[in-house]
Amino acid sequence: VPRVLFNATSTHTQSPPPFDAVKDQYLLDNVVRYVGDEVAAVAADDDETAKGALEKIRVEYEVLPYVLTPEEAQEPEAPDLHQETEIKNIVGGVIRNGIGDIEVGFREAEVVVEETYRFPVQKQGQLETQAALAAFTEDGRYTVWCTTQTPHPTRKILSDIFGLPMSRLRVLNPPYVGGAFGVRIGLSAKAEPLALALCLLTGRPVKVMYDRKEDFTSSETRHGGTISVRLGLKRDGTFTALDVSARMNGGAYASWSADVNGAIGGRALSVYRVPNSRFAGYSVYTNTTLAGAARGFGAPQPTYSMEMTVDKAARALGMDPVEIRRKNIIRTGDAWPIPFPCLSTGLDQCLIQGAEAIGWGDRDGLREENEKGGRYRTGIGVGAGTHISSAFPFQTDYTGTQVTLTPDGTVQVVSGLMEMGTGIRTTLAQIAAEALGARFEDVWVKIGDTDSAYDIGGQASRSLYVGGMATRLAAEKVRDQVLMYAARKHEMDPDALSIRDSGIYEEDIFRLSLQEICQEADYDNVQFACLEHYKAPNALSWHAHFARVRVDTWLGTVEVEKLVAAHDMGRAINPQVVEGQIEGGAVMGLGYGLSEEVAYGPDGVQIQDSYHKYLMPTALDVGEIETILVEANEPSGPYGARGVGENSVAPVSPAVMSAVSHALGVTVTQLPLQPQRLLELLDTREE
Amino acid sequence: VPRVLFNATSTHTQSPPPFDAVKDQYLLDNVVRYVGDEVAAVAADDDETAKGALEKIRVEYEVLPYVLTPEEAQEPEAPDLHQETEIKNIVGGVIRNGIGDIEVGFREAEVVVEETYRFPVQKQGQLETQAALAAFTEDGRYTVWCTTQTPHPTRKILSDIFGLPMSRLRVLNPPYVGGAFGVRIGLSAKAEPLALALCLLTGRPVKVMYDRKEDFTSSETRHGGTISVRLGLKRDGTFTALDVSARMNGGAYASWSADVNGAIGGRALSVYRVPNSRFAGYSVYTNTTLAGAARGFGAPQPTYSMEMTVDKAARALGMDPVEIRRKNIIRTGDAWPIPFPCLSTGLDQCLIQGAEAIGWGDRDGLREENEKGGRYRTGIGVGAGTHISSAFPFQTDYTGTQVTLTPDGTVQVVSGLMEMGTGIRTTLAQIAAEALGARFEDVWVKIGDTDSAYDIGGQASRSLYVGGMATRLAAEKVRDQVLMYAARKHEMDPDALSIRDSGIYEEDIFRLSLQEICQEADYDNVQFACLEHYKAPNALSWHAHFARVRVDTWLGTVEVEKLVAAHDMGRAINPQVVEGQIEGGAVMGLGYGLSEEVAYGPDGVQIQDSYHKYLMPTALDVGEIETILVEANEPSGPYGARGVGENSVAPVSPAVMSAVSHALGVTVTQLPLQPQRLLELLDTREE
């Protein structure tokens, strides 16, 4: 087993400072840093033999001092989890952001509200566990089939670990990856390097598949931790100062624990126009499962913290929660601490249309109803938020698409992206068809394979925004190649030509089909094809959720009767896909708010290590979800589109807890709001 | 089973007139045109079940009139094998070529020699039989793994037969194809469409593999037939007129039977400078196994015919056979009936160096020795020839190569070509390394898969000449991208930069490695890559073989003690590969001259249907082969290279029979010269 330090999840060598990945893991180390840390791997011809061999391995563990929370890890007597940290147990340093002068801002403020929020460890819980199959294939390369979201970066990580040239290593997905949600950025836990190491050692194909418990305990989680928010306002509700600090539990290895604070700061400071803002955040090593990327990366925690604080400010000023938001949200052209401009935002429309759809006007009536007492209380709440559309400029972010017209006029698209259930294969085909003028059914898309131009993979809600633009540009160039050839060949005016429905038209007259022109070109030794590389910009998408909840004050349960998810993703290239993404994310958000939490016993053993113990919402737990698509048309995106894949996770819990607050008059500062915690809250209030 | 006419071997829709493929085959027809014509296919879970099922099929055959030779097929009462022929049983018409005025040429001649030669049907005899596996794969396409030499054209043929869009059909080779020799241009017999048809009917993966007898009887052969040559000369040996006519046995289906006459005419008229030349040739349908492409396509027959005739002329004039050739061979700039210019030729050097190596000066001494009589006679002979380097302009001929630098500075090359044992994967890697400046071991080449730019495949000795140039051009563009980027990034003079051994040098100072610059580019969101399409020109390669034979006049056997194969392939990019090609082809040429023949019984049943009956040379049958590489440096080829893959088949039999003639004083007008035929010749001579 090679002894090379790596970062299994952050796509390392990839990120410019300060987000350069911290490399602190070995493949199989002799120091165990959390319960679940891999110490050995066994390969056998069948499961039974492997399990028998595993049982014969005796490991003698020397129990060293350990810490399970950031608080413990920062105590002077705490053990150093990794010697190389600059500040003891802080992963990669403190991330800072902000604009203006926070002191000035708070001096200008007439009202200041503040609060600290606590967040659970959430597990991505994808259906297919981490898996990889490595083999030396007849094409003279090592080939690794695996569940990664990022074939190219994963190849890079494997290349570094094993010293194999990237050109002799192929990483590809099976055609369908059974969910990912961030936990498969970079390696799929250690499935890929373990499979490849065993393959290299045995010279045979090796498949590694985590069982559910291994997947729970040994693959990354969403960061738990605390965020404190201090918000200064004028009496008219104008925000003057915002101070946000975050301390996250990074678990035993770095993963994305430095980067996540960049995201937390970005999400916290970019929804509202605040002339003076400041963010400082860091993650702390602890002896728990490493925290990494999870759908909505760095958004649920600050979004919840900000929105609860804005609600608190509205209450303090006696303002309507929607109105205080509409007054302060970022508009295009506003100064903000984000390293790319806001070119479009439909957030105001999300708030207006969402409020209308939830029946915001019923709020006062409901409050009166609730004040009468009784077992059930109903409330309506709101939560707004934002998310990125690419990894730029926090990581390198580029992609390439090759569009080729085959000699029968049908279209092959090869993209370095991958498909994990987001429908990107369909949407890329739509874009290629639209840009080229081909029929949708004539387009075939190949993805999920390093036999393609470099791409950083399915992450950062970027696939459509980045890969879609590369596909559009490549397809447009192919269209232009076709039209120039056709104009010359058939003596037509190139400016009068267009392609639609796989046919070439001169003005409105059909002249010949794509199939015919491609056959003619084939006779002429010409193929229409383009490989287009594309360096991504970035753009924020916008969203406001509204929840109507019914709280059972006896049982402590919260039923979300209706969730309105209003999203501005620039343009919905495929509305059905967009709605699917929004609904799926919203359900993850419901779990985050109400039920999902991974906790550790005093011995550091993960308690929730299976679907039976870790409670994700089932179909029966989900009420009505109404999606509203607002299309503000983003100038930097393909046909106006921005990202949408991760957006709907974060705004659910603030909308729901805003509604709970409305129903019960309590402020929820710790997630998830499981029944016992709700009952405790009610007890506290009643004391 | 779809009822669509196709041409299983010629890559159809591909060829401009007059070589547009004749489509005259159905997948499983109810008319059987030769013994071996497929009538049914059975799929089963295992071989035994399939064979059992086959035995249960009872086919009732009605025996129709049939013809086995061109002579019979052209009789007035002969059956029409295909109704659609313009001239009865002539495949696709008569092919003509020539320059000048043949009547004038023969009037100017002082001596005229003529002869008619008969050629056997030769079988390619590749080690791996025809095979294909078709499956609907998880990527949403039909995928066909098969032994074809031409993945892209094969996809086109399958797309036509089954009405499947090319973008939903992938054709790829296994990494190693077990020999091909022309018999796998287009389909591998009918393995691909049978596998795909059964896959479509059953919805399951289906593998079809011909057994050896099926492979012999039902896949294409080299055309047998007759060629007549009439050559007019001045007394000083200057050629004034050349008239060549050919009649080939096409077998039951068109395949390449029209095109082969184009090749025969081209090879016959392009070795010597003859101001007045004429060629007419055609193929005739007969009820025998279809004739198609075989290594050296259209060359062995005319090369033998021409060279024997030139020898005869030399004898008539009392000239030295080498001298009469050197006097008349084509030089650059000469007029010829070939539709592209002769930019380079090293044929004169081949003749000079070959004569030297064989010991041409011993000839007179040997003749005197032979005239003394005795069981063994020794002779020395010569045969010259030429071959193409691409299919242009007889077929479309273009290709595309993608060269990509991965972020670790190693190189991926993707070409639409395939590897059938010619070493092209190695040679392309050499060219990419040379053009880019990368280390050879840093280059990985992917081929043999339609997931690539279009390419017409491994045929026409084109892979290096065409694909090598595309690779060179693409790699040079990638090199230029790297150097421009490096110059800007590191403030260096771009004109002073070069790449060698995967390092960037400014003048002679090493500055940084390809790996370093690629990592920097990755940080900057830049990938160096180029997809380059290339439309091929063509160029003739040149060769002269010299043989020294020892004839056993009692047993009738001919031992080729030494064969000197002098070849001008422009430039030997990889001399070991070139020598391997020359030696392999020479052995095929030995078989063609001395032992290999497929004959048909009076009932049309192929007699030689196995390796035991069809006698290919074994290692023990091959004497010394000395290869001489002459590098005339072809301006149109990559680094001066032309084609070499097929070149050495044709000149063997004239060199050997020229030597037999020298030894025995007989003229051999029919191949192969099996012992019985040699003894008959000796009897004839002695009468």
PDB file of N, CA, C and O in Angstrom, chain B residues 626-652:
ATOM      1  N   GLU B 626      15.795 -11.075 -46.342  1.00  0.00           N
ATOM      2  CA  GLU B 626      16.579  -9.892 -46.009  1.00  0.00           C
ATOM      3  C   GLU B 626      15.782  -8.668 -46.446  1.00  0.00           C
ATOM      4  O   GLU B 626      15.409  -8.553 -47.613  1.00  0.00           O
ATOM      5  N   THR B 627      15.507  -7.801 -45.488  1.00  0.00           N
ATOM      6  CA  THR B 627      14.764  -6.588 -45.870  1.00  0.00           C
ATOM      7  C   THR B 627      15.746  -5.435 -46.014  1.00  0.00           C
ATOM      8  O   THR B 627      16.702  -5.294 -45.256  1.00  0.00           O
ATOM      9  N   ILE B 628      15.496  -4.633 -47.029  1.00  0.00           N
ATOM     10  CA  ILE B 628      16.302  -3.434 -47.265  1.00  0.00           C
ATOM     11  C   ILE B 628      15.338  -2.252 -47.231  1.00  0.00           C
ATOM     12  O   ILE B 628      14.332  -2.247 -47.943  1.00  0.00           O
ATOM     13  N   LEU B 629      15.623  -1.293 -46.380  1.00  0.00           N
ATOM     14  CA  LEU B 629      14.738  -0.138 -46.264  1.00  0.00           C
ATOM     15  C   LEU B 629      15.346   1.043 -47.020  1.00  0.00           C
ATOM     16  O   LEU B 629      16.433   1.508 -46.697  1.00  0.00           O
ATOM     17  N   VAL B 630      14.626   1.471 -48.030  1.00  0.00           N
ATOM     18  CA  VAL B 630      15.044   2.635 -48.819  1.00  0.00           C
ATOM     19  C   VAL B 630      14.113   3.775 -48.429  1.00  0.00           C
ATOM     20  O   VAL B 630      12.898   3.598 -48.413  1.00  0.00           O
ATOM     21  N   GLU B 631      14.656   4.906 -48.075  1.00  0.00           N
ATOM     22  CA  GLU B 631      13.814   5.998 -47.581  1.00  0.00           C
ATOM     23  C   GLU B 631      13.894   7.194 -48.520  1.00  0.00           C
ATOM     24  O   GLU B 631      14.778   8.040 -48.407  1.00  0.00           O
ATOM     25  N   ALA B 632      12.947   7.273 -49.439  1.00  0.00           N
ATOM     26  CA  ALA B 632      12.978   8.355 -50.430  1.00  0.00           C
ATOM     27  C   ALA B 632      12.356   9.630 -49.898  1.00  0.00           C
ATOM     28  O   ALA B 632      12.436  10.667 -50.540  1.00  0.00           O
ATOM     29  N   ASN B 633      11.718   9.555 -48.729  1.00  0.00           N
ATOM     30  CA  ASN B 633      11.166  10.746 -48.084  1.00  0.00           C
ATOM     31  C   ASN B 633      10.020  11.363 -48.881  1.00  0.00           C
ATOM     32  O   ASN B 633      10.227  12.217 -49.728  1.00  0.00           O
ATOM     33  N   GLU B 634       8.819  10.944 -48.553  1.00  0.00           N
ATOM     34  CA  GLU B 634       7.625  11.381 -49.294  1.00  0.00           C
ATOM     35  C   GLU B 634       7.117  12.719 -48.737  1.00  0.00           C
ATOM     36  O   GLU B 634       6.766  12.806 -47.563  1.00  0.00           O
ATOM     37  N   PRO B 635       7.061  13.745 -49.572  1.00  0.00           N
ATOM     38  CA  PRO B 635       6.636  15.056 -49.056  1.00  0.00           C
ATOM     39  C   PRO B 635       5.228  15.062 -48.463  1.00  0.00           C
ATOM     40  O   PRO B 635       4.951  15.831 -47.555  1.00  0.00           O
ATOM     41  N   SER B 636       4.350  14.195 -48.937  1.00  0.00           N
ATOM     42  CA  SER B 636       2.962  14.249 -48.459  1.00  0.00           C
ATOM     43  C   SER B 636       2.723  13.401 -47.221  1.00  0.00           C
ATOM     44  O   SER B 636       1.622  13.400 -46.678  1.00  0.00           O
ATOM     45  N   GLY B 637       3.739  12.667 -46.740  1.00  0.00           N
ATOM     46  CA  GLY B 637       3.514  11.756 -45.624  1.00  0.00           C
ATOM     47  C   GLY B 637       4.066  12.282 -44.312  1.00  0.00           C
ATOM     48  O   GLY B 637       4.884  13.205 -44.299  1.00  0.00           O
ATOM     49  N   PRO B 638       3.630  11.712 -43.199  1.00  0.00           N
ATOM     50  CA  PRO B 638       4.119  12.174 -41.901  1.00  0.00           C
ATOM     51  C   PRO B 638       5.599  11.817 -41.737  1.00  0.00           C
ATOM     52  O   PRO B 638       5.942  10.637 -41.811  1.00  0.00           O
ATOM     53  N   TYR B 639       6.407  12.827 -41.546  1.00  0.00           N
ATOM     54  CA  TYR B 639       7.859  12.642 -41.453  1.00  0.00           C
ATOM     55  C   TYR B 639       8.409  11.865 -42.655  1.00  0.00           C
ATOM     56  O   TYR B 639       9.364  11.113 -42.529  1.00  0.00           O
ATOM     57  N   GLY B 640       7.732  12.021 -43.799  1.00  0.00           N
ATOM     58  CA  GLY B 640       8.226  11.409 -45.025  1.00  0.00           C
ATOM     59  C   GLY B 640       7.728  10.002 -45.289  1.00  0.00           C
ATOM     60  O   GLY B 640       8.117   9.380 -46.280  1.00  0.00           O
ATOM     61  N   ALA B 641       6.847   9.473 -44.419  1.00  0.00           N
ATOM     62  CA  ALA B 641       6.433   8.074 -44.548  1.00  0.00           C
ATOM     63  C   ALA B 641       5.286   7.894 -45.540  1.00  0.00           C
ATOM     64  O   ALA B 641       4.424   8.748 -45.687  1.00  0.00           O
ATOM     65  N   ARG B 642       5.308   6.743 -46.202  1.00  0.00           N
ATOM     66  CA  ARG B 642       4.162   6.266 -46.985  1.00  0.00           C
ATOM     67  C   ARG B 642       3.706   4.929 -46.408  1.00  0.00           C
ATOM     68  O   ARG B 642       4.234   4.470 -45.391  1.00  0.00           O
ATOM     69  N   GLY B 643       2.758   4.301 -47.082  1.00  0.00           N
ATOM     70  CA  GLY B 643       2.245   3.009 -46.624  1.00  0.00           C
ATOM     71  C   GLY B 643       3.232   1.881 -46.863  1.00  0.00           C
ATOM     72  O   GLY B 643       4.085   1.954 -47.745  1.00  0.00           O
ATOM     73  N   VAL B 644       3.128   0.812 -46.055  1.00  0.00           N
ATOM     74  CA  VAL B 644       4.005  -0.353 -46.248  1.00  0.00           C
ATOM     75  C   VAL B 644       3.292  -1.664 -45.927  1.00  0.00           C
ATOM     76  O   VAL B 644       3.771  -2.734 -46.289  1.00  0.00           O
ATOM     77  N   GLY B 645       2.119  -1.593 -45.305  1.00  0.00           N
ATOM     78  CA  GLY B 645       1.489  -2.795 -44.751  1.00  0.00           C
ATOM     79  C   GLY B 645       1.218  -3.895 -45.752  1.00  0.00           C
ATOM     80  O   GLY B 645       1.317  -5.081 -45.425  1.00  0.00           O
ATOM     81  N   GLU B 646       0.855  -3.533 -46.973  1.00  0.00           N
ATOM     82  CA  GLU B 646       0.454  -4.563 -47.935  1.00  0.00           C
ATOM     83  C   GLU B 646       1.518  -4.831 -48.984  1.00  0.00           C
ATOM     84  O   GLU B 646       1.373  -5.741 -49.801  1.00  0.00           O
ATOM     85  N   ASN B 647       2.564  -4.019 -48.977  1.00  0.00           N
ATOM     86  CA  ASN B 647       3.425  -3.922 -50.146  1.00  0.00           C
ATOM     87  C   ASN B 647       4.184  -5.184 -50.508  1.00  0.00           C
ATOM     88  O   ASN B 647       4.484  -5.423 -51.673  1.00  0.00           O
ATOM     89  N   SER B 648       4.525  -5.987 -49.532  1.00  0.00           N
ATOM     90  CA  SER B 648       5.476  -7.059 -49.839  1.00  0.00           C
ATOM     91  C   SER B 648       4.813  -8.350 -50.298  1.00  0.00           C
ATOM     92  O   SER B 648       5.499  -9.311 -50.610  1.00  0.00           O
ATOM     93  N   VAL B 649       3.479  -8.386 -50.378  1.00  0.00           N
ATOM     94  CA  VAL B 649       2.822  -9.608 -50.869  1.00  0.00           C
ATOM     95  C   VAL B 649       3.085  -9.806 -52.362  1.00  0.00           C
ATOM     96  O   VAL B 649       3.509 -10.874 -52.814  1.00  0.00           O
ATOM     97  N   ALA B 650       2.843  -8.735 -53.127  1.00  0.00           N
ATOM     98  CA  ALA B 650       2.804  -8.882 -54.585  1.00  0.00           C
ATOM     99  C   ALA B 650       4.138  -9.221 -55.235  1.00  0.00           C
ATOM    100  O   ALA B 650       4.179 -10.070 -56.142  1.00  0.00           O
ATOM    101  N   PRO B 651       5.246  -8.583 -54.852  1.00  0.00           N
ATOM    102  CA  PRO B 651       6.478  -8.822 -55.633  1.00  0.00           C
ATOM    103  C   PRO B 651       7.152 -10.163 -55.384  1.00  0.00           C
ATOM    104  O   PRO B 651       8.115 -10.499 -56.069  1.00  0.00           O
ATOM    105  N   VAL B 652       6.643 -10.949 -54.416  1.00  0.00           N
ATOM    106  CA  VAL B 652       7.304 -12.225 -54.113  1.00  0.00           C
ATOM    107  C   VAL B 652       7.166 -13.212 -55.269  1.00  0.00           C
ATOM    108  O   VAL B 652       8.158 -13.767 -55.755  1.00  0.00           O
TER     109      VAL B 652
END
